[in-house]
Amino acid sequence: MLLLTVVVTVTLAGFGCKTVSKEVVERSKPISLKYWRVFDGDDTFSDIILAYNALHPNITIQYRKLLFEEYERELLNAIAEDRGPDIFSLHHTKLPEWQERLLPVAPVLSVPFREIQGT
């Protein structure tokens, strides 16, 4: 009976050991996102960014506030030179001007799901 218990325990323990797919590993790698704004300072978003980082420890957000006078020029140049931010803000009155320069967001966004046990 003891031998049967050991064999069953060892066999069942192996079922929980799965390798993580390459896709999950790739999607869990560290990511750095550049976020540019003109209207708010670092202090406005620091708590929001910290809360986001607590939920997504593999994602770092680099927040940059630009001066109103330089924002559009810097943003346009950065996008043209393929060094633009991943996230940026525009005042709603500027959207018609920028419409031809922007691409729509993908219809489906997927985020890797990571289960953390013992918390």
Short mmCIF file of C-alpha atoms in Angstrom, two decimals, residues 32-110:
data_model
loop_
_atom_site.label_atom_id
_atom_site.label_comp_id
_atom_site.label_asym_id
_atom_site.label_seq_id
_atom_site.Cartn_x
_atom_site.Cartn_y
_atom_site.Cartn_z
CA SER A 32 9.86 49.54 -21.79
CA LEU A 33 7.20 51.98 -22.99
CA LYS A 34 7.84 55.65 -23.70
CA TYR A 35 4.94 57.94 -22.73
CA TRP A 36 4.99 61.61 -23.77
CA ARG A 37 2.63 64.33 -22.58
CA VAL A 38 2.51 68.09 -22.58
CA PHE A 39 -0.19 68.96 -20.08
CA ASP A 40 0.85 67.20 -16.85
CA GLY A 41 4.05 66.81 -14.87
CA ASP A 42 5.68 63.67 -13.50
CA ASP A 43 3.94 64.14 -10.16
CA THR A 44 0.52 63.74 -11.81
CA PHE A 45 1.28 60.31 -13.21
CA SER A 46 3.82 58.89 -10.77
CA ASP A 47 1.18 57.14 -8.59
CA ILE A 48 -0.63 55.79 -11.65
CA ILE A 49 2.61 54.47 -13.15
CA LEU A 50 3.65 52.90 -9.83
CA ALA A 51 0.27 51.17 -9.52
CA TYR A 52 0.53 49.90 -13.11
CA ASN A 53 4.07 48.62 -12.52
CA ALA A 54 2.88 46.76 -9.42
CA LEU A 55 0.38 44.88 -11.60
CA HIS A 56 2.79 44.47 -14.53
CA PRO A 57 6.32 44.14 -13.12
CA ASN A 58 7.81 43.33 -16.53
CA ILE A 59 6.66 46.67 -17.99
CA THR A 60 8.51 49.93 -17.36
CA ILE A 61 6.97 53.27 -18.34
CA GLN A 62 9.36 56.11 -19.15
CA TYR A 63 7.30 59.28 -18.69
CA ARG A 64 8.44 62.45 -20.43
CA LYS A 65 6.78 65.85 -20.15
CA LEU A 66 7.55 68.27 -22.95
CA LEU A 67 6.93 71.99 -23.18
CA PHE A 68 3.81 73.03 -25.07
CA GLU A 69 5.89 75.04 -27.56
CA GLU A 70 8.06 72.07 -28.52
CA TYR A 71 5.65 69.14 -28.18
CA GLU A 72 4.19 68.86 -31.68
CA ARG A 73 7.48 69.52 -33.44
CA GLU A 74 9.36 67.03 -31.26
CA LEU A 75 6.61 64.43 -31.58
CA LEU A 76 6.40 64.74 -35.36
CA ASN A 77 10.20 64.57 -35.75
CA ALA A 78 10.45 61.59 -33.40
CA ILE A 79 7.76 59.67 -35.28
CA ALA A 80 9.37 60.50 -38.64
CA GLU A 81 12.74 59.26 -37.37
CA ASP A 82 11.22 56.05 -35.92
CA ARG A 83 12.07 57.03 -32.35
CA GLY A 84 8.63 58.20 -31.33
CA PRO A 85 6.94 57.32 -28.07
CA ASP A 86 4.81 54.22 -27.68
CA ILE A 87 2.09 56.28 -25.98
CA PHE A 88 1.40 59.99 -26.37
CA SER A 89 -1.41 62.41 -25.73
CA LEU A 90 -2.99 64.97 -28.01
CA HIS A 91 -5.61 67.54 -27.20
CA HIS A 92 -8.88 66.59 -28.88
CA THR A 93 -8.77 69.75 -31.00
CA LYS A 94 -5.55 68.46 -32.60
CA LEU A 95 -6.96 65.09 -33.69
CA PRO A 96 -8.13 66.24 -37.15
CA GLU A 97 -4.61 67.55 -37.87
CA TRP A 98 -3.02 64.26 -36.84
CA GLN A 99 -5.60 61.89 -38.33
CA GLU A 100 -3.59 61.12 -41.47
CA ARG A 101 -0.43 60.48 -39.44
CA LEU A 102 -1.91 57.93 -37.05
CA LEU A 103 -2.86 54.29 -37.47
CA PRO A 104 -5.87 52.71 -35.80
CA VAL A 105 -5.39 50.51 -32.77
CA ALA A 106 -5.59 46.78 -33.47
CA PRO A 107 -9.16 45.47 -33.13
CA VAL A 108 -8.00 42.89 -30.58
CA LEU A 109 -5.31 43.50 -28.01
CA SER A 110 -3.90 40.57 -26.10
#
